PDB file of C-alpha atoms in Angstrom:
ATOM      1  CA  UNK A1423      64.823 -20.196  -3.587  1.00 85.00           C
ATOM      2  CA  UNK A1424      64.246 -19.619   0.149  1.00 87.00           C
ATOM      3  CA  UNK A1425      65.138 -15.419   0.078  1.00 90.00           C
ATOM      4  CA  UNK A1426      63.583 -15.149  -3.424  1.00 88.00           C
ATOM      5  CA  UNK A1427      60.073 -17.013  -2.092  1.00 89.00           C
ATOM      6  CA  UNK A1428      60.298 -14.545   1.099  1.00 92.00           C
ATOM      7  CA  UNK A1429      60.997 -11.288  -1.489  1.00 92.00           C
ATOM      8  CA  UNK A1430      57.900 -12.720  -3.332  1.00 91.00           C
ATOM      9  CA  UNK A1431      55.842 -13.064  -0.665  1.00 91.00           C
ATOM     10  CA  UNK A1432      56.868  -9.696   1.020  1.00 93.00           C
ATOM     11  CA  UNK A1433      55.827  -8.029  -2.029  1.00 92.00           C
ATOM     12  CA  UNK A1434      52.663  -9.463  -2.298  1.00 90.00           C
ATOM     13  CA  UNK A1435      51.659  -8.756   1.364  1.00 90.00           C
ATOM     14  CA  UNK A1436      52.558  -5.120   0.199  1.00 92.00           C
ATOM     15  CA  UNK A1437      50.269  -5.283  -2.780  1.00 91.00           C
ATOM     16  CA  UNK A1438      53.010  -5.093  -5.399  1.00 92.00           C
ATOM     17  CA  UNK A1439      52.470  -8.325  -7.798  1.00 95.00           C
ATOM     18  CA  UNK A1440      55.778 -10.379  -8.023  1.00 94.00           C
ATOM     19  CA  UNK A1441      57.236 -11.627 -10.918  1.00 96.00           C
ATOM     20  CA  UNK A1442      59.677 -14.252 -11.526  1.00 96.00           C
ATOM     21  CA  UNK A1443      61.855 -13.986 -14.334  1.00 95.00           C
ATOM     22  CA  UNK A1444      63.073 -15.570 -16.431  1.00 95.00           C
ATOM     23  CA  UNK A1445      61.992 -19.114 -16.571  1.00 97.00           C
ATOM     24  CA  UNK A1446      62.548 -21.889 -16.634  1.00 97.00           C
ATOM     25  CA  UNK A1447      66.125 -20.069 -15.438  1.00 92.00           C
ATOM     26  CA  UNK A1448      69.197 -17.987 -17.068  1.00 87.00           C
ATOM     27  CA  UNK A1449      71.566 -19.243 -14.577  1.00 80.00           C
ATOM     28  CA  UNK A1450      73.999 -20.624 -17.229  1.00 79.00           C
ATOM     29  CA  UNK A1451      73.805 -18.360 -20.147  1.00 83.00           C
ATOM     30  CA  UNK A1452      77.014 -16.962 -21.131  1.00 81.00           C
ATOM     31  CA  UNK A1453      75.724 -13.851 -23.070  1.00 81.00           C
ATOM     32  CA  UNK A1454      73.017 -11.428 -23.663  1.00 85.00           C
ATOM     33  CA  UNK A1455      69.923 -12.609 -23.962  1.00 84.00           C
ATOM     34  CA  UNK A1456      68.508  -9.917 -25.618  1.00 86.00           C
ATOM     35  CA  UNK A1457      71.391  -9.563 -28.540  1.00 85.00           C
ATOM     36  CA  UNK A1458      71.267 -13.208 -29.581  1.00 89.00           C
ATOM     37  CA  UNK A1459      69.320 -16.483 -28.464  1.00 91.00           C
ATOM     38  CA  UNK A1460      71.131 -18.011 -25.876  1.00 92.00           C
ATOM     39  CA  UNK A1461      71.113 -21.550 -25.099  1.00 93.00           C
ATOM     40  CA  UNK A1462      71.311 -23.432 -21.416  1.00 93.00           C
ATOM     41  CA  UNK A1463      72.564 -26.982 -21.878  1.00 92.00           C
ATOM     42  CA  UNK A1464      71.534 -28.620 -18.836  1.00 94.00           C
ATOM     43  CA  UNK A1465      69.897 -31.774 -18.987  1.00 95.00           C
ATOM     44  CA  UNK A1466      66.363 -32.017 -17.403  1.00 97.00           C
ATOM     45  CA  UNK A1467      66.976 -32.917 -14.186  1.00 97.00           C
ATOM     46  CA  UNK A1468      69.489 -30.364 -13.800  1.00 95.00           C
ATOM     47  CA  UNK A1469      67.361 -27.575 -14.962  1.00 95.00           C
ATOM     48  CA  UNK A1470      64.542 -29.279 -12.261  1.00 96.00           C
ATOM     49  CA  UNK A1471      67.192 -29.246  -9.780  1.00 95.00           C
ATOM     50  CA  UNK A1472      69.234 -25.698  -9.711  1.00 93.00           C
ATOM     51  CA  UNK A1473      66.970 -23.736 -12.429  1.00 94.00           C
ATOM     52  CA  UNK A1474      63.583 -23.934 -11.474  1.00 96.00           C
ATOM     53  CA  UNK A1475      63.938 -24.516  -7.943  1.00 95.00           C
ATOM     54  CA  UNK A1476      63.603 -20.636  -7.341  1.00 94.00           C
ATOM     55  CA  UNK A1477      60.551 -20.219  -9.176  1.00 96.00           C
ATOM     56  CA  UNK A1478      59.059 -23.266  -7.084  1.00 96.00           C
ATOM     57  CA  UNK A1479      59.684 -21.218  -4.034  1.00 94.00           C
ATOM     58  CA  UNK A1480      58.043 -18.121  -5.803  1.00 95.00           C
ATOM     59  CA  UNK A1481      55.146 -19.883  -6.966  1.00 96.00           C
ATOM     60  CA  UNK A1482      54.431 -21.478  -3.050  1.00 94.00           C
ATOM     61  CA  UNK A1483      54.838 -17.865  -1.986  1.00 93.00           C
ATOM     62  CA  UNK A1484      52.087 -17.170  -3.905  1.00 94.00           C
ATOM     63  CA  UNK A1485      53.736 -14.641  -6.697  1.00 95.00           C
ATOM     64  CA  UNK A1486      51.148 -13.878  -9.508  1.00 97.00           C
ATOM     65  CA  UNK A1487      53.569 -13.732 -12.564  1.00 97.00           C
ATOM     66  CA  UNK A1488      55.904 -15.510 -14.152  1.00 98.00           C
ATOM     67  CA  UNK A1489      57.778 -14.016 -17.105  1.00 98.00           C
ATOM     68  CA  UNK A1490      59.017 -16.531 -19.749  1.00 98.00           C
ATOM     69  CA  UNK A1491      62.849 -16.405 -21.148  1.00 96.00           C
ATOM     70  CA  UNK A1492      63.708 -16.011 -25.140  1.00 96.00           C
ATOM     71  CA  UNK A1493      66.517 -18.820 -24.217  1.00 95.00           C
ATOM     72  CA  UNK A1494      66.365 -22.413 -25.470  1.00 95.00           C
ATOM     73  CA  UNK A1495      66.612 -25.473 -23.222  1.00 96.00           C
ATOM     74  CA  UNK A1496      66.847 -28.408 -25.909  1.00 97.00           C
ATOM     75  CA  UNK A1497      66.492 -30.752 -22.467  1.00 97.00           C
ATOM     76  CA  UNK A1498      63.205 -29.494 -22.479  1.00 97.00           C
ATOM     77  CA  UNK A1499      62.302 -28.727 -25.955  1.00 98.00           C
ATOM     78  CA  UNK A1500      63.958 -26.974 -29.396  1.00 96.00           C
ATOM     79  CA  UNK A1501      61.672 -24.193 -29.271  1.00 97.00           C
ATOM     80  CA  UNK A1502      63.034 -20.928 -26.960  1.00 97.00           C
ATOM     81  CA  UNK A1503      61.292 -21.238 -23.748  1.00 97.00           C
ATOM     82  CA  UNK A1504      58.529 -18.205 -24.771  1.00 98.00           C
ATOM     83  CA  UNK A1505      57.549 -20.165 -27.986  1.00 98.00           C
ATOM     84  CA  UNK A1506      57.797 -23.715 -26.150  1.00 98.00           C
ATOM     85  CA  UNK A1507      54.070 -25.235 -25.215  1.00 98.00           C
ATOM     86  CA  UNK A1508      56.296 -27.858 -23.284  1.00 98.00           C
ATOM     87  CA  UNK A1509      57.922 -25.601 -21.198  1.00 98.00           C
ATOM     88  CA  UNK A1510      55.205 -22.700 -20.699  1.00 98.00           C
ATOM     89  CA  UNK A1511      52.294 -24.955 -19.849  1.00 97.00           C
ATOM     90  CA  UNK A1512      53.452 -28.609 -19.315  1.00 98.00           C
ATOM     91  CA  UNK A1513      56.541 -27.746 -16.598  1.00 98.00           C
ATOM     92  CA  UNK A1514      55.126 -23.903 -15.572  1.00 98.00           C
ATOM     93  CA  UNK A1515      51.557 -24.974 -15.240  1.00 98.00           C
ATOM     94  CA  UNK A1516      51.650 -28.353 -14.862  1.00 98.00           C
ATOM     95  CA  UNK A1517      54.438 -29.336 -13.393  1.00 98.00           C
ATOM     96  CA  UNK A1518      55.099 -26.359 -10.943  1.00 98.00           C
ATOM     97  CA  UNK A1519      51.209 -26.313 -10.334  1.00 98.00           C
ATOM     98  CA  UNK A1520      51.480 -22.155 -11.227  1.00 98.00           C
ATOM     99  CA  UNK A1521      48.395 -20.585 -11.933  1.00 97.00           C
ATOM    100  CA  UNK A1522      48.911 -17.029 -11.998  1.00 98.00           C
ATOM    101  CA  UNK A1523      49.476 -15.003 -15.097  1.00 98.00           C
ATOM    102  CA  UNK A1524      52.421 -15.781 -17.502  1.00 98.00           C
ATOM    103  CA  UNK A1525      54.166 -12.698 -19.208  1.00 98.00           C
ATOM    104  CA  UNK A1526      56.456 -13.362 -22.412  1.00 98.00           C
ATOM    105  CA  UNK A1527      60.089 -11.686 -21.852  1.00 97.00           C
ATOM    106  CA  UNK A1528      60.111  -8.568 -24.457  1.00 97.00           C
ATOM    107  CA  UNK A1529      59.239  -9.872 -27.778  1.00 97.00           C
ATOM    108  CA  UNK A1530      60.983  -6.582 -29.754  1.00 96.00           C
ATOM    109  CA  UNK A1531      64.008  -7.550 -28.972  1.00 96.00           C
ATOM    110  CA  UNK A1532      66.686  -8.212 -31.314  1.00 94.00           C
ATOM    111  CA  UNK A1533      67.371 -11.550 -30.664  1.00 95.00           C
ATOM    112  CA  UNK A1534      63.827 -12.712 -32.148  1.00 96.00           C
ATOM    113  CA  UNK A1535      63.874  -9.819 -35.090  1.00 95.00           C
ATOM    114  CA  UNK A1536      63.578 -12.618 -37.551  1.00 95.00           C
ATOM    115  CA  UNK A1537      59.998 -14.447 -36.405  1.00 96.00           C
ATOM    116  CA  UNK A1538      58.342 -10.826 -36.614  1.00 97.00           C
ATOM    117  CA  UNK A1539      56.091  -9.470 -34.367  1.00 98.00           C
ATOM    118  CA  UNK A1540      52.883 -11.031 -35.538  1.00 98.00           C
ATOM    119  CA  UNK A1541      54.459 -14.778 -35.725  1.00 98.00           C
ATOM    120  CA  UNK A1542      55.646 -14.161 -32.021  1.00 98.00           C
ATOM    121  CA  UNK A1543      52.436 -12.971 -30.954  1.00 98.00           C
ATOM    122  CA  UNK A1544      50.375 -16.127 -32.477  1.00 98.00           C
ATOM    123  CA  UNK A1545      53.032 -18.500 -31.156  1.00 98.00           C
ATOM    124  CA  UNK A1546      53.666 -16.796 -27.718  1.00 98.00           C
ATOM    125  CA  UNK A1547      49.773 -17.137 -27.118  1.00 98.00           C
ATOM    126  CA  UNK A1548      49.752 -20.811 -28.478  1.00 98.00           C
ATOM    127  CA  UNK A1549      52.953 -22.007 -25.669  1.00 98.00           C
ATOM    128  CA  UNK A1550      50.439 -20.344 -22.743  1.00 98.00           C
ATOM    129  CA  UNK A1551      51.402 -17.160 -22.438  1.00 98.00           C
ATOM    130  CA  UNK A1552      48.923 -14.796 -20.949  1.00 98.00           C
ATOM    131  CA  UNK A1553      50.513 -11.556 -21.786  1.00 98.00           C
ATOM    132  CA  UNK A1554      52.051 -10.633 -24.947  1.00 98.00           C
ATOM    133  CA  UNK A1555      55.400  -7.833 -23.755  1.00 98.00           C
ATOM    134  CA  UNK A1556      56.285  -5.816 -26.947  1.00 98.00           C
ATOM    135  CA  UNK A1557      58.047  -3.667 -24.733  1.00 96.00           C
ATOM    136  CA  UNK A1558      59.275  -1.584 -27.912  1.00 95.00           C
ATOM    137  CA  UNK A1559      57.135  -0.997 -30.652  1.00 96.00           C
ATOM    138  CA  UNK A1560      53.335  -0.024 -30.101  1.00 97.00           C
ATOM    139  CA  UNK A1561      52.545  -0.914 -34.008  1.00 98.00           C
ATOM    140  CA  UNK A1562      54.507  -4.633 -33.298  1.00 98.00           C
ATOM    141  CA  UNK A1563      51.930  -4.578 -30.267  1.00 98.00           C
ATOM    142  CA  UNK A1564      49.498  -4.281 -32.448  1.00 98.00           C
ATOM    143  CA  UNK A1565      50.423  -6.289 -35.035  1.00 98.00           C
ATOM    144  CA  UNK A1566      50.515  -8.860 -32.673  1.00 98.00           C
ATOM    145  CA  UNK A1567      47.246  -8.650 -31.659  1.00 97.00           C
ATOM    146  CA  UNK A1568      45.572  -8.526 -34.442  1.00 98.00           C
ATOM    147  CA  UNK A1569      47.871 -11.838 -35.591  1.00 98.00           C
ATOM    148  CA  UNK A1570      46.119 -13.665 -32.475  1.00 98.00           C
ATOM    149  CA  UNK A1571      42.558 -11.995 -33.156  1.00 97.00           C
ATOM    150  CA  UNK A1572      43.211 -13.560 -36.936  1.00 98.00           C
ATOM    151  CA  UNK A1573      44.642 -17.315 -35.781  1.00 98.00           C
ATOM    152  CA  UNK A1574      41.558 -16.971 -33.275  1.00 97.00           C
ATOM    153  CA  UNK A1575      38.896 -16.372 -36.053  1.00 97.00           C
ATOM    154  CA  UNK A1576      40.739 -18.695 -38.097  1.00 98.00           C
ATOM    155  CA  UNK A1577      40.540 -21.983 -35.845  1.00 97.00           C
ATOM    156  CA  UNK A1578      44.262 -22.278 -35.458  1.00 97.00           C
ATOM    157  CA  UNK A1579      44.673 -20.374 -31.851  1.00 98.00           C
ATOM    158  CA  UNK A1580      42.468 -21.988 -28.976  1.00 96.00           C
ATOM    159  CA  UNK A1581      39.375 -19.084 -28.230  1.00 96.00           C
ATOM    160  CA  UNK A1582      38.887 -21.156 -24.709  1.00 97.00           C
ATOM    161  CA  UNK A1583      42.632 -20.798 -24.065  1.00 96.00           C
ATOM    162  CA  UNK A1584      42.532 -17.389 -24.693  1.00 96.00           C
ATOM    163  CA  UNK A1585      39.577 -16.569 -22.526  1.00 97.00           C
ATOM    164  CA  UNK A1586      41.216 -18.465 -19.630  1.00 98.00           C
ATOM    165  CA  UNK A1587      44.168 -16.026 -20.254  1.00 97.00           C
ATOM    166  CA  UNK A1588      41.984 -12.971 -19.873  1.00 97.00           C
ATOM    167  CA  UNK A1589      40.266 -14.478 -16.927  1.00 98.00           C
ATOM    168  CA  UNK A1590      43.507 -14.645 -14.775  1.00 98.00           C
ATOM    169  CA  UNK A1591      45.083 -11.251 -16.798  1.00 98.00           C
ATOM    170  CA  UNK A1592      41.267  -9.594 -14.803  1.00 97.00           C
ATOM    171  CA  UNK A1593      42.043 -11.309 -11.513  1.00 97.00           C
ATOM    172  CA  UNK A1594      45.762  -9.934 -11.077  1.00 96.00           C
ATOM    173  CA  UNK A1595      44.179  -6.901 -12.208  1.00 95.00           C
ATOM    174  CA  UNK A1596      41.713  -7.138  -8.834  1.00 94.00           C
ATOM    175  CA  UNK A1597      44.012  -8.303  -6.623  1.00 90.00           C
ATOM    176  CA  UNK A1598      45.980  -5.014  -7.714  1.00 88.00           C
ATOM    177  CA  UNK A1599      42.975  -2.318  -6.917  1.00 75.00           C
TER     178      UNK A1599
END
């Protein structure tokens, strides 16, 4: 936690926005994460303890993203941490106070094939995530989006949620210019 707040707040003196990754922690999965959903057994107060200590340190450093794992962390929730309204905004935002702009881990990868790229998108953006990564696949991208846009006119997806999203996404943006 110490040397990864200092990285963090090295690279943000040097105008580069740091990211922690992957939270709330991957410390204990035994595979890839990408291939197949992992899961990290700890209970709660272990994850508090060794997990997420590093990203308190980043977050006091003042890093301005956090990027959310595809792992689950049934302490916390039975959702994977991306999907997980507990884990994105109750412990990142509320707990850990962070208030920068949450990134999703890549949503094309194969581990989360089955939601689709639209489902993802809609319940990525319902958990808290700011930014949607569909680091793959432009026409998932978009799929994606328009799946929000839709839940949004619909009444299902939070419009003020959504706006507060946008409103941080344009401040990292400023800080970055």
């Amino acid at each position: 936690g110490r040397l990864g707040g200092a990285f963090a707040a090295g690279l943000q003196r040097g105008g580069v926005a740091a990211t922690l990754k992957h939270f709330p922690g991957l410390g204990a999965v035994p595979g890839d994460e990408d291939a197949r959903v992992q899961t990290v057994p700890y209970r709660q107060a272990t994850l508090r303890r060794i997990e997420m200590a590093p990203f308190a340190a980043g977050i006091r450093a003042g890093a301005s993203l956090v990027m959310t794992s595809t792992a689950r962390y049934p302490a916390l929730d039975r959702r994977i941490a991306l999907l997980s309204r507990p884990i994105v905004t109750g412990e990142l935002r509320g707990r850990l106070g962070f208030r920068g702009v949450v990134i999703t881990d890549d949503l094309d990868v194969r581990a989360l094939r089955a939601l689709g790229p639209r489902r993802l998108g809609v319940r990525a953006s319902a958990a808290g995530n700011d930014l949607l990564l569909y680091a793959q696949s432009p026409r998932h991208a978009r799929q994606g989006l328009d799946a929000v846009v839709g839940a949004v006119r619909a009444g299902t997806l939070s419009r003020r949620e959504l706006e507060a999203s946008v409103r941080r996404i344009l401040a990292l943006r400023a800080q970055l210019t």
